[in-house]
DNA sequence: CTCGATCCCTGGACGC
DNA sequence: TGCGTCCAGGGATCGA
């Protein structure tokens, strides 16, 4: 499932492979995940791909203006969200199309940029000018660009559970379920803790954990757990370093306690029940701790 | 404001 | 082998 490190990996691969190429034509398959398919068919042919960058979990293919369009140069881009199973990669035009290939852009060097997405949980949109800026403004800070001050303000300024905040793209853009759980594990914070009730020191630990994990995951070209492949068709390696995500019942790397799984913010959340202390029970924070009195805390 | 529930979609795992 | 069922999850939406 492409999150920030996976999308960054794809963006870098595409930048290397297709930046500068001109789009000659567009062929669409199923379009129910595309905001404006007819505009894509009309606007993309003739434009070159100026650069490919990541924006949160989106790929932003920045485009040149149409050649003869005398209009004032408006920023234009193709936004691509890979959802759960989306893949975007250039392939020789002669190669057969994989199943679930829904968008094909013929490039000026004989290759095709193909969007393949079995579940179509992704999203694609052509946007320009103010509507592009408006769309980008909807999202929160990039976790790798935000300073500690901003991060702290965003986390402590809300009363939602920390897991929900990490997943909320309007708070931070790019974090998904895997890296949320991994960073909470590293910072020893229970996913049900309220953001507003974290101590400053804990927020700082979370900030450092999140940045460190994202950076390391980018170096390893992301996590391939289901079927993530980068722009070159290669899997990532970071799944070998997961400490919490997907490890239900397995021993915690710190204390050997079995990793537990609970649903928080509607998503599976993996955590160590010993290292990541649950919030005091109460209607506001969930009741996982109902029977964990002070009794056995210092059991020795 | 925040919550959970529901829907979208398909492939893979699992049970019989 | 071949069904049926459940689950995964990012994001939108809706009602509580």
Coordinates of C-alpha atoms (C1' of nucleotides) in Angstrom, one line a residue:
Chain A
X1 CA 0.0 0.0 0.0
X2 CA 1.7 3.1 -1.2
X3 CA 2.4 5.6 1.6
X4 CA 4.9 8.4 1.7
X5 CA 8.1 6.3 1.2
X6 CA 6.5 4.2 -1.6
X7 CA 5.2 7.2 -3.4
X8 CA 8.5 9.0 -3.0
X9 CA 10.2 6.0 -4.5
X10 CA 7.9 5.9 -7.5
X11 CA 8.2 9.7 -8.0
X12 CA 12.0 9.5 -8.1
X13 CA 11.9 6.6 -10.5
X14 CA 9.5 8.4 -12.8
X15 CA 11.5 11.6 -12.6
X16 CA 14.5 9.7 -13.8
X17 CA 12.6 7.8 -16.5
X18 CA 10.0 10.1 -18.0
X19 CA 10.8 13.7 -17.1
X20 CA 11.1 15.7 -20.4
X21 CA 9.0 13.2 -22.4
X22 CA 6.1 14.5 -24.4
X23 CA 2.7 12.8 -24.3
X24 CA 1.4 12.0 -27.7
X25 CA -1.9 10.4 -27.0
X26 CA -4.1 9.1 -24.2
X27 CA -6.1 5.9 -24.1
X28 CA -8.5 5.2 -21.2
X29 CA -10.0 2.1 -19.9
X30 CA -12.3 2.2 -16.8
X31 CA -12.5 5.8 -15.6
X32 CA -14.5 5.6 -12.4
X33 CA -11.5 6.7 -10.4
X34 CA -10.8 9.7 -12.6
X35 CA -12.2 13.1 -11.6
X36 CA -12.4 14.4 -15.2
X37 CA -11.5 11.7 -17.8
X38 CA -12.6 13.9 -20.8
X39 CA -10.2 16.7 -19.7
X40 CA -7.4 14.2 -19.4
X41 CA -8.1 13.0 -23.0
X42 CA -8.2 16.6 -24.2
X43 CA -5.5 18.3 -22.2
X44 CA -2.6 15.9 -21.9
X45 CA -1.7 15.1 -25.5
X46 CA 0.9 17.6 -26.7
X47 CA 2.2 18.5 -23.2
X48 CA 5.5 17.3 -21.9
X49 CA 6.1 16.0 -18.4
X50 CA 8.2 18.7 -16.8
X51 CA 8.9 16.9 -13.6
X52 CA 7.5 14.3 -11.2
X53 CA 7.3 15.0 -7.5
X54 CA 5.5 13.5 -4.5
X55 CA 2.9 15.5 -2.7
X56 CA 1.7 13.6 0.4
X57 CA 0.6 10.3 -1.1
X58 CA 0.0 11.9 -4.5
X59 CA 2.3 11.8 -7.5
X60 CA 2.3 15.2 -9.2
X61 CA 3.2 15.1 -12.8
X62 CA 3.9 18.7 -13.6
X63 CA 3.2 19.5 -17.2
X64 CA 4.3 22.1 -19.7
X65 CA 1.8 24.4 -21.3
X66 CA 0.3 23.3 -24.6
X67 CA 2.6 24.3 -27.4
X68 CA 0.5 26.8 -29.3
X69 CA -1.7 27.9 -26.4
X70 CA -1.0 31.5 -26.2
X71 CA -2.7 31.7 -22.8
X72 CA -0.9 33.0 -19.8
X73 CA 1.2 30.2 -18.5
X74 CA -0.8 28.4 -15.9
X75 CA 0.7 25.7 -13.7
X76 CA -0.9 22.4 -14.7
X77 CA -0.4 18.9 -13.4
X78 CA -1.7 15.4 -13.4
X79 CA -2.4 14.2 -9.9
X80 CA -2.2 10.5 -9.3
X81 CA -3.1 8.7 -6.1
X82 CA -2.1 5.0 -6.1
X83 CA -4.8 4.0 -3.6
X84 CA -4.0 0.5 -2.5
X85 CA -2.9 -1.2 -5.6
X86 CA -2.1 1.4 -8.1
X87 CA 1.1 1.3 -10.2
X88 CA 2.4 3.8 -12.6
X89 CA 5.2 2.8 -14.8
X90 CA 6.7 3.3 -18.3
X91 CA 6.9 0.3 -20.5
X92 CA 7.7 -0.3 -24.1
X93 CA 4.6 0.2 -26.2
X94 CA 5.0 -3.2 -27.7
X95 CA 4.7 -5.1 -24.5
X96 CA 1.2 -6.5 -23.7
X97 CA -0.9 -4.6 -21.3
X98 CA -1.2 -6.1 -17.8
X99 CA -4.7 -6.8 -16.6
X100 CA -6.3 -3.8 -15.0
X101 CA -4.4 -1.3 -17.1
X102 CA -6.8 1.7 -17.2
X103 CA -4.7 4.6 -18.4
X104 CA -2.1 4.6 -21.2
X105 CA -0.1 7.6 -22.2
X106 CA 1.9 7.1 -25.4
X107 CA 5.2 9.0 -25.0
X108 CA 7.4 10.5 -27.7
X109 CA 10.1 7.9 -27.2
X110 CA 8.0 4.9 -28.1
X111 CA 7.2 3.9 -24.5
X112 CA 3.9 4.1 -22.8
X113 CA 3.2 5.4 -19.3
X114 CA 0.7 3.0 -17.9
X115 CA -1.6 3.2 -14.8
X116 CA -2.5 -0.3 -13.5
X117 CA -4.9 -0.6 -10.6
X118 CA -6.8 -3.7 -9.8
X119 CA -9.0 -2.2 -7.1
X120 CA -9.3 1.3 -8.4
X121 CA -9.0 2.8 -5.0
X122 CA -6.7 5.3 -6.5
X123 CA -7.6 8.7 -8.0
X124 CA -6.5 10.7 -11.0
X125 CA -7.2 14.3 -12.0
X126 CA -5.9 16.9 -14.4
X127 CA -5.8 20.2 -12.6
X128 CA -4.5 23.6 -13.5
X129 CA -4.2 27.1 -12.2
X130 CA -6.2 28.0 -9.1
X131 CA -8.0 24.7 -8.9
X132 CA -4.7 23.0 -8.7
X133 CA -3.5 25.3 -5.9
X134 CA -6.8 24.9 -4.1
X135 CA -6.5 21.1 -4.2
X136 CA -3.0 21.2 -2.8
X137 CA -4.0 23.5 0.0
X138 CA -6.4 21.0 1.4
X139 CA -3.6 18.9 2.8
X140 CA -1.6 19.3 5.9
X141 CA 2.2 19.5 6.4
X142 CA 4.6 17.1 4.9
X143 CA 6.1 15.2 7.8
X144 CA 9.6 15.4 6.4
X145 CA 9.4 19.2 5.9
X146 CA 7.5 20.2 9.1
X147 CA 9.6 21.5 12.0
X148 CA 9.1 20.2 15.5
X149 CA 7.1 23.4 16.4
X150 CA 4.6 22.9 13.6
X151 CA 4.3 19.2 14.2
X152 CA 3.6 19.7 17.9
X153 CA 1.0 22.3 17.2
X154 CA -0.8 20.1 14.7
X155 CA -0.7 17.0 17.0
X156 CA -1.6 18.8 20.3
X157 CA -4.1 21.1 18.7
X158 CA -6.6 18.3 18.2
X159 CA -8.5 16.0 20.6
X160 CA -8.7 13.0 18.3
X161 CA -6.7 9.9 19.0
X162 CA -3.1 10.1 17.9
X163 CA -3.5 7.3 15.4
X164 CA -6.4 9.1 13.7
X165 CA -4.3 12.3 13.6
X166 CA -1.4 10.6 11.9
X167 CA -3.7 9.1 9.3
X168 CA -5.5 12.4 8.7
X169 CA -4.1 13.9 5.5
X170 CA -5.3 17.3 6.5
X171 CA -3.1 17.1 9.6
X172 CA -0.1 15.5 7.9
X173 CA 0.1 14.5 4.3
X174 CA 1.6 11.1 3.4
X175 CA 1.4 9.0 6.5
X176 CA -0.7 5.8 6.2
X177 CA -1.4 2.8 8.4
X178 CA 2.0 1.1 8.3
X179 CA 4.2 4.1 9.1
X180 CA 1.7 5.4 11.7
X181 CA 2.0 2.1 13.6
X182 CA 5.7 1.9 13.2
X183 CA 6.4 5.4 14.5
X184 CA 4.0 4.9 17.4
X185 CA 5.8 1.7 18.3
X186 CA 9.1 3.4 18.2
X187 CA 7.9 6.3 20.3
X188 CA 6.2 4.0 22.7
X189 CA 2.8 5.7 22.3
X190 CA -0.5 3.8 22.4
X191 CA -2.6 4.5 19.2
X192 CA -5.6 5.4 21.3
X193 CA -3.9 8.2 23.2
X194 CA -5.4 11.6 22.5
X195 CA -3.1 13.9 20.6
X196 CA -3.9 16.8 22.8
X197 CA -2.9 14.9 25.9
X198 CA 0.6 13.8 24.8
X199 CA 3.4 15.4 26.7
X200 CA 5.7 17.6 24.8
X201 CA 8.5 15.2 25.2
X202 CA 6.4 12.4 23.7
X203 CA 5.4 14.5 20.7
X204 CA 9.1 15.2 20.2
X205 CA 9.9 11.5 20.3
X206 CA 7.1 10.7 17.8
X207 CA 8.4 13.4 15.5
X208 CA 11.8 12.0 15.5
X209 CA 10.5 8.4 15.2
X210 CA 8.3 9.3 12.3
X211 CA 11.0 11.2 10.4
X212 CA 13.6 8.6 11.0
X213 CA 11.4 5.8 9.9
X214 CA 10.2 7.6 6.8
X215 CA 13.7 8.5 5.8
X216 CA 15.0 5.0 6.3
X217 CA 12.0 3.5 4.4
X218 CA 12.7 5.8 1.5
X219 CA 16.3 4.5 1.4
X220 CA 14.9 1.0 1.3
X221 CA 12.5 2.0 -1.5
X222 CA 9.4 1.5 0.6
X223 CA 7.5 -1.5 1.9
X224 CA 6.1 -4.2 -0.4
X225 CA 3.5 -6.1 1.6
X226 CA 0.8 -6.7 -0.9
X227 CA 2.0 -6.0 -4.3
X228 CA 3.7 -2.6 -4.3
X229 CA 6.2 -2.2 -7.1
X230 CA 8.0 1.0 -8.0
X231 CA 8.3 2.7 -11.3
X232 CA 10.9 0.1 -12.4
X233 CA 8.7 -2.8 -11.3
X234 CA 10.9 -3.5 -8.3
X235 CA 9.6 -4.3 -4.8
X236 CA 10.8 -2.3 -1.7
X237 CA 12.6 -3.8 1.2
X238 CA 11.4 -2.0 4.2
X239 CA 8.8 -4.6 5.2
X240 CA 11.7 -6.6 6.6
X241 CA 12.2 -3.9 9.2
X242 CA 8.6 -3.6 10.4
X243 CA 8.5 -3.7 14.2
X244 CA 4.7 -3.6 14.8
X245 CA 2.7 -3.5 11.5
X246 CA 1.4 -7.0 10.6
X247 CA 3.1 -8.6 13.6
X248 CA 0.0 -9.6 15.6
X249 CA 1.0 -12.4 18.1
X250 CA 4.7 -12.0 17.4
X251 CA 7.1 -10.9 20.1
X252 CA 7.8 -7.2 20.6
X253 CA 11.4 -6.5 19.4
X254 CA 12.0 -4.6 22.7
X255 CA 10.3 -6.7 25.4
X256 CA 9.1 -9.9 23.8
X257 CA 5.5 -9.2 24.7
X258 CA 3.1 -10.3 22.0
X259 CA 2.1 -7.6 19.6
X260 CA -1.7 -6.9 19.8
X261 CA -4.1 -5.7 17.1
X262 CA -7.0 -3.4 17.8
X263 CA -9.1 -1.3 15.5
X264 CA -8.5 2.5 15.9
X265 CA -9.9 5.1 13.5
X266 CA -11.4 2.2 11.5
X267 CA -8.0 0.6 10.8
X268 CA -6.0 -2.3 12.2
X269 CA -3.5 -1.0 14.6
X270 CA -0.6 -3.1 15.8
X271 CA 1.1 -2.2 19.0
X272 CA 3.0 -3.6 22.0
X273 CA 0.7 -3.6 25.0
X274 CA 3.6 -3.4 27.4
X275 CA 5.8 -0.7 25.7
X276 CA 2.8 1.4 24.6
X277 CA 0.7 2.1 27.6
X278 CA -3.0 2.4 27.1
X279 CA -4.6 5.7 28.2
X280 CA -6.5 5.6 31.4
X281 CA -9.9 4.1 30.7
X282 CA -12.8 6.5 30.2
X283 CA -15.4 7.2 27.6
X284 CA -13.1 9.6 25.8
X285 CA -10.2 7.3 25.2
X286 CA -11.6 3.8 24.8
X287 CA -11.7 1.1 27.3
X288 CA -8.8 -1.2 26.6
X289 CA -7.5 -0.8 30.1
X290 CA -10.7 -1.6 31.9
X291 CA -9.1 -4.2 34.2
X292 CA -5.6 -3.1 34.3
X293 CA -5.4 -1.6 37.7
X294 CA -2.3 -0.6 39.5
X295 CA -2.1 -4.2 40.7
X296 CA 0.4 -5.9 38.5
X297 CA 2.2 -3.0 37.1
X298 CA 5.2 -3.5 39.3
X299 CA 4.9 -7.2 39.4
X300 CA 8.6 -8.1 39.2
Chain B
dC1 C1' -15.5 18.4 16.4
dT2 C1' -15.0 13.6 16.5
dC3 C1' -16.8 9.3 16.2
dG4 C1' -18.2 4.8 14.0
dA5 C1' -20.5 2.7 10.1
dT6 C1' -20.8 2.2 5.2
dC7 C1' -19.4 2.1 0.6
dC8 C1' -16.2 1.7 -3.2
dC9 C1' -13.2 -2.6 -5.4
dT10 C1' -10.7 -7.0 -6.3
dG11 C1' -7.6 -10.6 -5.1
dG12 C1' -6.0 -13.6 -1.8
dA13 C1' -6.6 -16.5 2.2
dC14 C1' -9.4 -19.8 4.3
dG15 C1' -13.1 -23.2 5.2
dC16 C1' -15.8 -26.9 3.6
Chain C
dT1 C1' -11.4 -28.3 -7.8
dG2 C1' -14.7 -25.0 -6.8
dC3 C1' -17.4 -22.5 -4.4
dG4 C1' -18.7 -18.9 -0.6
dT5 C1' -17.1 -15.8 2.9
dC6 C1' -14.2 -12.6 5.0
dC7 C1' -10.7 -9.3 5.0
dA8 C1' -7.3 -5.7 3.5
dG9 C1' -7.5 -0.4 3.4
dG10 C1' -7.5 5.4 1.7
dG11 C1' -10.9 8.3 1.4
dA12 C1' -15.6 10.2 0.9
dT13 C1' -19.8 10.6 3.1
dC14 C1' -23.5 10.4 6.5
dG15 C1' -25.7 10.3 10.8
dA16 C1' -25.0 10.2 15.9

